[in-house]
Amino acid sequence: MKKVYIETYGCQMNEYDTELVRAVLMRDGYHMVDKEQEADIIMLNTCSVRDNANRKVYNRIHTLRHSRNGDPLLIGVLGCMATNFRQKLLNDRDLKLDFVVGPDSYKRLPSLIKEVEQSGKSAYDVTLSEFEDYADIYPSREIGVNAWIAVMRGCNNFCTFCVVPYTRGRERSRSPRNIVQEARRLANEGFKQVTLLGQNVNSYHFNGKDFAYLLEKVSQIQGLERIRFTSPHPKDFPHRLLHVVAENSKVCKHIHLPLQAGNSRVLELMNRTYSKEEYLTLVQDIRSHYPGMIITTDIIVGFPSETDVEFEDTVDVMQKVQFDAAYIFKYSERKGTIAARRFPDDVPENKKTERIVRLNELQNQISLEKNRQHIGEFQDVLIEQESTRKSPHDFQGRNDGNKIVIFPAGEYSKGEFVKVKITDATPHVLKGVVINQERTA
Ligand code: 5AD
Ligand code: SF4
């Protein structure tokens, strides 16, 4: 029995895809292992969103080839780099890759691997499909905590900086019936939380049914206690959807709302289809439906031609909105995107650094202040794992707002809810003590 080890980079969609790949391979008799040393085949499920994600993977393949020198080992690249850099990856003699397979071709993995084994030559399939939604594959998940469900794949937005429409192809949604069936099965297996995934999850539509409809349907499933979704696009937030998020007790009160930039001219160059004012109005709208909504964001600094004055608009939006958390990136030109073709990457590296440092400092202050406001609250926490920070004597999980909560370990297990009294806060985590193990919703 061939043993496979998979390493996953990038977004949650990739995490989900790895679970799909595991299911496809296991159905064909492959055995999945947790240690690369035990594997006959190694797969890297890759991300192409920024250049440092690419570089990480190149380095990793070199290391793997080096550490297993001489072994009859197969190494393959899956995911967004596969579609984006197929030729480059396969032509690179140092990498000696055996297969390169894009996000819509995972069902062909077993036959491609056989092809490689028989011919001794590398194989690839990076075809993008308008229809592949993997609705017939039940992902192989780690039992217990959160289950991802991809409700749609691909993207039609064409933000000018973004490679995703090219690496993952056109937008397609799965049927609500098929998604609800999967969610029911997950509830029966003991999952308490599902996260609905899509590159633009709120653009979900299937035969006249929209994302608000889908959220309601999934929330009606008995046994599921928390429904999350990511990532929405600010352009698609009808009041109906805001209502469902605000009113439905199972839908978590957290919205990740990528801003990308605060200046309207830059937003237009990015093809985001909203202005600074429209974004701020949406945030006001969200808060008028639910004042305590946790709002997080993504920001890019140094988009081509962004001036110092325009950058101040991003600072201004950050100050006005008071995000709970922000993921801030330097603009990284991606070959083939509209921005790469039309706008020179002309903001100097030191300017990008200056801007990212400034925003991170501001956000840290805001996050700390926001997190401190939770001190004294009693929160329901879904336990995820032993704490990755500091002490092995701690556990960590997430509250409804998706914030990490750390508390002293006890007789608890993953996937269990505990009631935690928040006693302390940093910019990135909340700390507390378990009050009891009963969840009082
Ligand atoms: N450069 C920098 N950041 C990018 N992102 C997407 N494309 C790029 C790029 N070319 C960021 C966006 C997106 C997040 C997932 O990655 O902020 O929301
Ligand atoms: Fe990276 Fe985007 Fe692909 Fe996710 S969809 S793996 S973030 S490039």
Short mmCIF file of C-alpha atoms and ligand atoms in Angstrom, two decimals:
data_model
loop_
_atom_site.label_atom_id
_atom_site.label_comp_id
_atom_site.label_asym_id
_atom_site.label_seq_id
_atom_site.Cartn_x
_atom_site.Cartn_y
_atom_site.Cartn_z
CA MET A 1 0.00 0.00 0.00
CA LYS A 2 1.52 3.35 -1.09
CA LYS A 3 1.92 5.93 1.66
CA VAL A 4 1.18 9.60 0.97
CA TYR A 5 2.12 12.69 2.95
CA ILE A 6 0.48 16.03 2.08
CA GLU A 7 1.59 19.48 3.17
CA THR A 8 -0.87 22.36 2.79
CA TYR A 9 -0.08 26.04 2.18
CA GLY A 10 -2.35 29.07 1.75
CA CYS A 11 -6.01 29.57 2.46
CA GLN A 12 -8.78 27.49 3.99
CA MET A 13 -9.93 26.46 0.55
CA ASN A 14 -6.62 24.66 0.22
CA GLU A 15 -7.15 22.98 3.60
CA TYR A 16 -10.48 21.75 2.30
CA ASP A 17 -8.98 20.63 -1.00
CA THR A 18 -6.37 18.60 0.86
CA GLU A 19 -9.24 16.78 2.57
CA LEU A 20 -10.77 16.12 -0.86
CA VAL A 21 -7.45 14.81 -2.15
CA ARG A 22 -7.10 12.52 0.87
CA ALA A 23 -10.57 11.10 0.15
CA VAL A 24 -9.77 10.57 -3.56
CA LEU A 25 -6.51 8.78 -2.73
CA MET A 26 -7.88 6.66 0.11
CA ARG A 27 -10.70 5.47 -2.15
CA ASP A 28 -7.99 4.21 -4.47
CA GLY A 29 -6.17 2.29 -1.73
CA TYR A 30 -3.53 4.83 -0.74
CA HIS A 31 -2.64 5.23 2.91
CA MET A 32 -2.17 8.72 4.40
CA VAL A 33 0.74 9.35 6.80
CA ASP A 34 1.61 12.26 9.11
CA LYS A 35 5.39 12.02 8.74
CA GLU A 36 7.20 12.81 5.53
CA GLN A 37 9.91 10.24 6.37
CA GLU A 38 7.35 7.44 6.09
CA ALA A 39 5.94 8.54 2.73
CA ASP A 40 6.42 7.02 -0.72
CA ILE A 41 4.72 10.02 -2.27
CA ILE A 42 4.84 13.63 -1.08
CA MET A 43 2.37 16.26 -2.26
CA LEU A 44 2.55 19.99 -1.62
CA ASN A 45 -0.80 21.73 -1.93
CA THR A 46 0.41 25.20 -2.81
CA CYS A 47 -0.59 28.85 -2.80
CA SER A 48 0.30 31.50 -5.37
CA VAL A 49 -1.27 34.57 -3.86
CA ARG A 50 2.00 36.32 -3.03
CA ASP A 51 5.58 35.73 -4.06
CA ASN A 52 6.78 34.62 -0.62
CA ALA A 53 4.23 31.76 -0.72
CA ASN A 54 5.85 30.60 -3.96
CA ARG A 55 9.37 30.87 -2.67
CA LYS A 56 8.54 28.85 0.42
CA VAL A 57 7.39 25.97 -1.74
CA TYR A 58 10.45 26.03 -4.04
CA ASN A 59 12.72 25.89 -0.99
CA ARG A 60 10.69 23.10 0.50
CA ILE A 61 10.90 20.94 -2.62
CA HIS A 62 14.68 21.40 -2.70
CA THR A 63 14.94 20.37 0.94
CA LEU A 64 12.73 17.34 0.40
CA ARG A 65 14.70 16.19 -2.63
CA HIS A 66 17.93 16.66 -0.70
CA SER A 67 16.83 14.91 2.48
CA ARG A 68 15.52 11.90 0.59
CA ASN A 69 18.31 11.68 -1.95
CA GLY A 70 18.27 8.44 -3.88
CA ASP A 71 14.91 7.24 -2.58
CA PRO A 72 12.44 6.17 -5.23
CA LEU A 73 10.16 8.88 -3.96
CA LEU A 74 7.53 10.76 -5.95
CA ILE A 75 7.02 14.46 -5.30
CA GLY A 76 4.15 16.44 -6.77
CA VAL A 77 2.74 19.94 -6.64
CA LEU A 78 -1.00 20.56 -6.29
CA GLY A 79 -3.02 23.77 -5.94
CA CYS A 80 -2.62 27.28 -7.22
CA MET A 81 1.09 27.12 -8.10
CA ALA A 82 0.35 24.10 -10.26
CA THR A 83 -1.97 26.07 -12.53
CA ASN A 84 0.13 29.20 -12.37
CA PHE A 85 3.61 27.75 -12.93
CA ARG A 86 3.06 24.37 -14.54
CA GLN A 87 5.69 24.83 -17.20
CA LYS A 88 8.27 26.42 -14.94
CA LEU A 89 7.81 23.72 -12.30
CA LEU A 90 8.14 20.85 -14.75
CA ASN A 91 11.06 22.36 -16.65
CA ASP A 92 13.10 22.98 -13.51
CA ARG A 93 15.55 20.09 -13.51
CA ASP A 94 16.65 20.73 -9.93
CA LEU A 95 13.14 20.21 -8.60
CA LYS A 96 12.68 16.89 -10.43
CA LEU A 97 8.95 17.02 -9.92
CA ASP A 98 6.96 13.93 -10.83
CA PHE A 99 3.51 15.45 -11.15
CA VAL A 100 1.78 18.84 -11.21
CA VAL A 101 -1.99 18.85 -10.69
CA GLY A 102 -4.33 21.86 -10.56
CA PRO A 103 -7.37 22.43 -8.28
CA ASP A 104 -9.92 21.04 -10.74
CA SER A 105 -8.11 17.79 -11.56
CA TYR A 106 -7.76 16.03 -8.23
CA LYS A 107 -9.98 13.11 -9.24
CA ARG A 108 -7.33 12.23 -11.82
CA LEU A 109 -4.53 11.98 -9.22
CA PRO A 110 -4.56 8.15 -8.94
CA SER A 111 -4.35 7.67 -12.70
CA LEU A 112 -1.66 10.35 -13.08
CA ILE A 113 0.44 8.72 -10.36
CA LYS A 114 0.11 5.35 -12.13
CA GLU A 115 1.16 7.00 -15.36
CA VAL A 116 4.30 8.36 -13.70
CA GLU A 117 5.12 5.02 -12.12
CA GLN A 118 4.74 3.18 -15.41
CA SER A 119 6.48 5.64 -17.70
CA GLY A 120 9.08 7.08 -15.36
CA LYS A 121 8.21 10.47 -16.80
CA SER A 122 6.45 13.37 -15.15
CA ALA A 123 2.73 13.96 -15.67
CA TYR A 124 0.44 16.93 -15.27
CA ASP A 125 -3.17 18.08 -15.49
CA VAL A 126 -3.94 21.72 -14.81
CA THR A 127 -7.15 21.98 -16.82
CA LEU A 128 -9.67 24.35 -15.27
CA SER A 129 -13.29 23.28 -15.37
CA GLU A 130 -16.50 25.31 -15.42
CA PHE A 131 -18.34 22.52 -13.65
CA GLU A 132 -16.10 20.54 -11.28
CA ASP A 133 -17.47 21.06 -7.76
CA TYR A 134 -16.45 17.73 -6.16
CA ALA A 135 -20.05 17.35 -4.98
CA ASP A 136 -19.61 13.56 -5.19
CA ILE A 137 -16.54 13.41 -2.91
CA TYR A 138 -16.93 13.36 0.85
CA PRO A 139 -13.72 14.91 2.23
CA SER A 140 -11.58 12.99 4.69
CA ARG A 141 -11.53 15.25 7.75
CA GLU A 142 -9.90 15.21 11.12
CA ILE A 143 -12.84 14.30 13.31
CA GLY A 144 -14.02 16.62 16.00
CA VAL A 145 -13.66 20.35 15.68
CA ASN A 146 -14.37 22.38 12.57
CA ALA A 147 -15.50 21.08 9.21
CA TRP A 148 -14.92 23.14 6.08
CA ILE A 149 -17.49 22.91 3.31
CA ALA A 150 -16.71 24.55 -0.02
CA VAL A 151 -20.05 25.86 -1.23
CA MET A 152 -18.58 27.46 -4.33
CA ARG A 153 -15.28 27.37 -6.18
CA GLY A 154 -13.43 29.80 -8.42
CA CYS A 155 -13.84 33.52 -8.82
CA ASN A 156 -15.28 35.91 -11.42
CA ASN A 157 -14.33 39.17 -9.74
CA PHE A 158 -10.98 39.84 -11.32
CA CYS A 159 -9.59 42.16 -8.67
CA THR A 160 -6.63 43.43 -10.67
CA PHE A 161 -3.98 42.29 -8.13
CA CYS A 162 -5.30 38.77 -7.73
CA VAL A 163 -4.17 35.54 -9.34
CA VAL A 164 -7.08 33.41 -8.11
CA PRO A 165 -9.35 33.74 -11.17
CA TYR A 166 -6.45 32.34 -13.20
CA THR A 167 -5.44 29.57 -10.79
CA ARG A 168 -8.92 28.44 -9.79
CA GLY A 169 -11.03 29.37 -12.78
CA ARG A 170 -14.66 30.43 -13.04
CA GLU A 171 -17.15 30.72 -10.23
CA ARG A 172 -19.49 27.75 -9.70
CA SER A 173 -21.83 26.97 -6.80
CA ARG A 174 -22.90 23.60 -5.43
CA SER A 175 -26.58 22.83 -4.98
CA PRO A 176 -28.05 23.70 -1.57
CA ARG A 177 -29.42 20.17 -1.28
CA ASN A 178 -25.97 18.65 -1.72
CA ILE A 179 -24.41 21.06 0.80
CA VAL A 180 -27.14 20.43 3.38
CA GLN A 181 -26.69 16.67 2.95
CA GLU A 182 -22.99 17.03 3.67
CA ALA A 183 -23.62 19.27 6.69
CA ARG A 184 -26.16 16.76 8.10
CA ARG A 185 -23.69 13.96 7.77
CA LEU A 186 -21.10 16.08 9.58
CA ALA A 187 -23.52 16.79 12.43
CA ASN A 188 -24.16 13.03 12.72
CA GLU A 189 -20.44 12.45 12.94
CA GLY A 190 -20.26 14.84 15.89
CA PHE A 191 -19.03 18.06 14.29
CA LYS A 192 -20.44 21.10 16.05
CA GLN A 193 -19.07 23.77 13.75
CA VAL A 194 -19.02 24.11 9.98
CA THR A 195 -17.39 26.88 7.97
CA LEU A 196 -18.87 27.58 4.55
CA LEU A 197 -16.10 28.44 2.14
CA GLY A 198 -15.83 30.27 -1.14
CA GLN A 199 -13.47 32.74 -2.77
CA ASN A 200 -16.49 35.09 -2.68
CA VAL A 201 -18.75 33.10 -0.47
CA ASN A 202 -21.61 35.60 -0.49
CA SER A 203 -21.77 35.53 -4.30
CA TYR A 204 -23.13 31.98 -3.88
CA HIS A 205 -26.13 31.38 -6.09
CA PHE A 206 -27.81 28.26 -7.35
CA ASN A 207 -31.09 28.27 -9.31
CA GLY A 208 -32.29 31.49 -7.71
CA LYS A 209 -31.15 30.53 -4.18
CA ASP A 210 -28.65 32.91 -2.61
CA PHE A 211 -26.18 32.78 0.26
CA ALA A 212 -28.66 34.03 2.88
CA TYR A 213 -30.95 31.11 1.96
CA LEU A 214 -28.06 28.65 2.25
CA LEU A 215 -26.98 29.98 5.66
CA GLU A 216 -30.53 29.59 7.00
CA LYS A 217 -30.83 26.05 5.65
CA VAL A 218 -27.53 24.95 7.17
CA SER A 219 -28.35 26.59 10.49
CA GLN A 220 -31.54 24.50 10.76
CA ILE A 221 -29.52 21.29 11.01
CA GLN A 222 -29.75 19.74 14.45
CA GLY A 223 -26.45 19.13 16.18
CA LEU A 224 -24.56 21.93 14.48
CA GLU A 225 -24.02 24.78 16.91
CA ARG A 226 -21.83 27.19 15.00
CA ILE A 227 -21.93 28.24 11.37
CA ARG A 228 -19.10 30.39 10.02
CA PHE A 229 -18.37 31.58 6.52
CA THR A 230 -15.40 33.07 4.70
CA SER A 231 -14.57 35.15 2.76
CA PRO A 232 -17.32 37.52 1.74
CA HIS A 233 -16.85 40.42 -0.68
CA PRO A 234 -18.16 43.84 0.43
CA LYS A 235 -20.03 44.24 -2.88
CA ASP A 236 -22.51 41.45 -2.05
CA PHE A 237 -24.04 42.27 1.32
CA PRO A 238 -27.80 42.66 0.93
CA HIS A 239 -29.79 43.45 4.09
CA ARG A 240 -31.37 40.01 3.91
CA LEU A 241 -27.95 38.46 4.50
CA LEU A 242 -27.12 40.91 7.30
CA HIS A 243 -30.41 39.96 8.95
CA VAL A 244 -29.60 36.28 8.89
CA VAL A 245 -26.13 36.84 10.33
CA ALA A 246 -27.43 39.20 13.02
CA GLU A 247 -30.60 37.29 14.00
CA ASN A 248 -29.68 33.64 13.66
CA SER A 249 -28.13 32.48 16.92
CA LYS A 250 -26.10 29.72 15.27
CA VAL A 251 -24.42 32.02 12.76
CA CYS A 252 -21.23 33.37 14.34
CA LYS A 253 -21.05 37.10 14.88
CA HIS A 254 -17.89 37.56 12.90
CA ILE A 255 -17.52 39.02 9.43
CA HIS A 256 -14.21 39.00 7.61
CA LEU A 257 -14.61 41.94 5.25
CA PRO A 258 -11.55 42.48 3.04
CA LEU A 259 -10.98 46.23 2.59
CA GLN A 260 -7.74 45.99 0.52
CA ALA A 261 -7.30 49.80 0.42
CA GLY A 262 -8.97 52.87 1.89
CA ASN A 263 -8.61 55.22 -1.06
CA SER A 264 -11.34 55.28 -3.70
CA ARG A 265 -9.02 55.82 -6.66
CA VAL A 266 -6.85 52.88 -5.59
CA LEU A 267 -9.97 50.77 -5.00
CA GLU A 268 -11.06 51.54 -8.53
CA LEU A 269 -7.68 50.53 -9.95
CA MET A 270 -8.03 47.34 -7.93
CA ASN A 271 -11.49 46.79 -9.49
CA ARG A 272 -13.03 46.30 -6.05
CA THR A 273 -16.30 47.97 -7.20
CA TYR A 274 -16.84 49.95 -3.99
CA SER A 275 -15.56 53.30 -2.74
CA LYS A 276 -14.18 54.27 0.66
CA GLU A 277 -17.56 55.78 1.57
CA GLU A 278 -19.50 52.70 0.46
CA TYR A 279 -17.28 50.46 2.56
CA LEU A 280 -17.75 52.69 5.63
CA THR A 281 -21.52 52.73 5.07
CA LEU A 282 -21.56 48.93 4.91
CA VAL A 283 -19.69 48.72 8.22
CA GLN A 284 -22.20 51.13 9.77
CA ASP A 285 -25.01 49.00 8.42
CA ILE A 286 -23.48 45.84 9.89
CA ARG A 287 -23.08 47.53 13.27
CA SER A 288 -26.63 48.88 13.21
CA HIS A 289 -27.87 45.30 12.74
CA TYR A 290 -25.52 43.93 15.39
CA PRO A 291 -23.38 46.42 17.35
CA GLY A 292 -20.96 43.82 18.74
CA MET A 293 -20.16 42.21 15.40
CA ILE A 294 -16.48 41.20 15.20
CA ILE A 295 -15.11 42.63 11.97
CA THR A 296 -11.74 41.65 10.53
CA THR A 297 -10.09 42.56 7.25
CA ASP A 298 -7.33 42.15 4.67
CA ILE A 299 -5.28 45.12 3.46
CA ILE A 300 -2.70 45.52 0.71
CA VAL A 301 -0.15 48.35 0.99
CA GLY A 302 1.84 49.75 -1.91
CA PHE A 303 -0.52 48.91 -4.75
CA PRO A 304 0.93 50.47 -7.96
CA SER A 305 0.79 54.29 -7.89
CA GLU A 306 -0.60 54.50 -4.30
CA THR A 307 0.66 57.84 -2.97
CA ASP A 308 1.44 58.78 0.63
CA VAL A 309 -1.71 60.88 0.74
CA GLU A 310 -3.84 58.03 -0.62
CA PHE A 311 -2.33 55.63 1.90
CA GLU A 312 -3.63 57.95 4.64
CA ASP A 313 -7.15 56.94 3.56
CA THR A 314 -6.35 53.36 4.59
CA VAL A 315 -5.15 54.64 7.97
CA ASP A 316 -8.34 56.69 8.22
CA VAL A 317 -10.62 53.70 7.49
CA MET A 318 -8.73 51.63 10.06
CA GLN A 319 -9.22 54.33 12.66
CA LYS A 320 -12.89 54.76 11.82
CA VAL A 321 -13.85 51.08 11.61
CA GLN A 322 -11.70 49.80 14.50
CA PHE A 323 -11.24 46.30 13.08
CA ASP A 324 -10.78 43.49 15.59
CA ALA A 325 -7.92 42.15 13.47
CA ALA A 326 -6.31 42.91 10.12
CA TYR A 327 -4.07 40.85 7.86
CA ILE A 328 -1.81 43.33 6.11
CA PHE A 329 0.27 42.51 3.04
CA LYS A 330 2.73 44.28 0.78
CA TYR A 331 1.56 44.34 -2.82
CA SER A 332 3.20 41.47 -4.68
CA GLU A 333 2.98 41.57 -8.46
CA ARG A 334 1.49 38.38 -9.87
CA LYS A 335 2.31 37.49 -13.45
CA GLY A 336 -0.66 37.48 -15.80
CA THR A 337 -2.95 39.59 -13.57
CA ILE A 338 -4.51 42.78 -14.88
CA ALA A 339 -2.38 44.91 -12.53
CA ALA A 340 0.82 43.24 -13.73
CA ARG A 341 -0.12 43.97 -17.34
CA ARG A 342 -1.30 47.54 -16.81
CA PHE A 343 0.43 49.10 -13.80
CA PRO A 344 4.16 49.08 -13.02
CA ASP A 345 5.01 47.92 -9.48
CA ASP A 346 6.32 51.41 -8.69
CA VAL A 347 5.97 51.83 -4.93
CA PRO A 348 9.51 51.29 -3.59
CA GLU A 349 10.08 48.39 -1.21
CA ASN A 350 11.07 50.72 1.67
CA LYS A 351 7.78 52.63 1.25
CA LYS A 352 5.84 49.37 1.38
CA THR A 353 7.74 48.42 4.54
CA GLU A 354 7.10 51.82 6.12
CA ARG A 355 3.37 51.51 5.40
CA ILE A 356 3.00 47.95 6.61
CA VAL A 357 4.88 48.73 9.84
CA ARG A 358 2.66 51.75 10.48
CA LEU A 359 -0.56 49.81 9.90
CA ASN A 360 0.56 46.86 12.00
CA GLU A 361 1.40 49.17 14.89
CA LEU A 362 -1.96 50.91 14.65
CA GLN A 363 -3.84 47.63 14.35
CA ASN A 364 -2.02 46.13 17.34
CA GLN A 365 -3.17 49.05 19.48
CA ILE A 366 -6.74 48.73 18.26
CA SER A 367 -6.79 44.93 18.64
CA LEU A 368 -5.46 45.19 22.19
CA GLU A 369 -8.06 47.76 23.11
CA LYS A 370 -10.84 45.68 21.53
CA ASN A 371 -9.66 42.47 23.18
CA ARG A 372 -9.43 44.17 26.57
CA GLN A 373 -13.10 45.06 26.29
CA HIS A 374 -13.87 41.33 26.58
CA ILE A 375 -12.24 41.01 30.01
CA GLY A 376 -14.87 39.93 32.52
CA GLU A 377 -17.13 38.34 29.90
CA PHE A 378 -18.20 34.69 29.97
CA GLN A 379 -17.68 33.15 26.56
CA ASP A 380 -18.44 29.82 24.91
CA VAL A 381 -15.24 28.37 23.56
CA LEU A 382 -14.94 25.45 21.18
CA ILE A 383 -11.71 23.63 22.10
CA GLU A 384 -9.32 23.12 19.21
CA GLN A 385 -5.99 21.89 20.58
CA GLU A 386 -3.24 22.21 23.16
CA SER A 387 -2.05 25.79 23.16
CA THR A 388 0.51 26.57 20.48
CA ARG A 389 1.81 29.45 22.58
CA LYS A 390 3.94 29.42 25.68
CA SER A 391 2.77 26.59 27.85
CA PRO A 392 1.92 22.95 27.15
CA HIS A 393 -0.33 23.17 30.20
CA ASP A 394 -2.82 25.30 28.28
CA PHE A 395 -5.55 24.55 25.79
CA GLN A 396 -6.86 26.85 23.12
CA GLY A 397 -10.07 27.27 21.22
CA ARG A 398 -12.17 29.99 19.61
CA ASN A 399 -15.04 32.08 20.78
CA ASP A 400 -18.06 32.96 18.66
CA GLY A 401 -16.18 35.94 17.20
CA ASN A 402 -13.37 33.64 16.01
CA LYS A 403 -10.88 34.99 18.56
CA ILE A 404 -8.39 32.57 20.06
CA VAL A 405 -8.98 31.94 23.76
CA ILE A 406 -6.30 30.28 25.92
CA PHE A 407 -7.05 28.65 29.26
CA PRO A 408 -5.42 26.16 31.65
CA ALA A 409 -5.71 22.55 30.49
CA GLY A 410 -8.16 20.24 32.24
CA GLU A 411 -10.13 17.11 31.53
CA TYR A 412 -11.43 18.44 28.27
CA SER A 413 -11.19 17.22 24.72
CA LYS A 414 -11.04 18.70 21.25
CA GLY A 415 -14.41 19.57 19.81
CA GLU A 416 -15.95 20.22 23.23
CA PHE A 417 -17.53 23.51 24.32
CA VAL A 418 -16.48 25.12 27.60
CA LYS A 419 -17.60 28.30 29.31
CA VAL A 420 -14.58 30.55 29.89
CA LYS A 421 -14.33 33.69 31.97
CA ILE A 422 -12.00 36.11 30.17
CA THR A 423 -9.35 37.44 32.55
CA ASP A 424 -6.65 38.89 30.30
CA ALA A 425 -5.98 39.96 26.71
CA THR A 426 -3.14 40.57 24.25
CA PRO A 427 -3.52 42.02 20.74
CA HIS A 428 -3.84 38.48 19.37
CA VAL A 429 -5.46 36.29 22.02
CA LEU A 430 -7.80 36.27 24.98
CA LYS A 431 -6.93 34.40 28.15
CA GLY A 432 -9.24 33.02 30.77
CA VAL A 433 -10.34 30.23 33.07
CA VAL A 434 -12.99 27.59 32.54
CA ILE A 435 -16.02 28.24 34.71
CA ASN A 436 -17.85 25.04 33.89
CA GLN A 437 -18.04 22.56 31.09
CA GLU A 438 -21.70 23.09 30.32
CA ARG A 439 -22.48 25.26 27.36
CA THR A 440 -25.26 27.65 28.18
CA ALA A 441 -26.03 28.96 24.73
N1 5AD B 1 -0.31 41.06 -3.34
C1 5AD B 1 -0.50 41.19 -2.00
N2 5AD B 1 -1.56 40.68 -1.35
C2 5AD B 1 -2.47 40.02 -2.08
N3 5AD B 1 -3.63 39.41 -1.73
C3 5AD B 1 -4.17 38.87 -2.83
N4 5AD B 1 -3.41 39.12 -3.92
C4 5AD B 1 -2.34 39.83 -3.47
C5 5AD B 1 -1.19 40.40 -4.10
N5 5AD B 1 -1.01 40.29 -5.41
C6 5AD B 1 -4.16 39.45 -0.37
C7 5AD B 1 -5.51 40.12 -0.34
C8 5AD B 1 -6.46 38.97 -0.14
C9 5AD B 1 -5.62 38.03 0.69
C10 5AD B 1 -6.09 36.63 0.70
O1 5AD B 1 -4.35 38.12 0.08
O2 5AD B 1 -5.54 41.02 0.75
O3 5AD B 1 -7.66 39.34 0.52
FE1 SF4 B 2 -3.55 31.03 -2.26
FE2 SF4 B 2 -5.64 32.23 -3.30
FE3 SF4 B 2 -5.00 29.83 -4.14
FE4 SF4 B 2 -6.02 30.15 -1.68
S1 SF4 B 2 -7.05 30.54 -3.63
S2 SF4 B 2 -4.29 28.92 -2.23
S3 SF4 B 2 -5.09 32.13 -1.13
S4 SF4 B 2 -3.82 31.70 -4.39
#
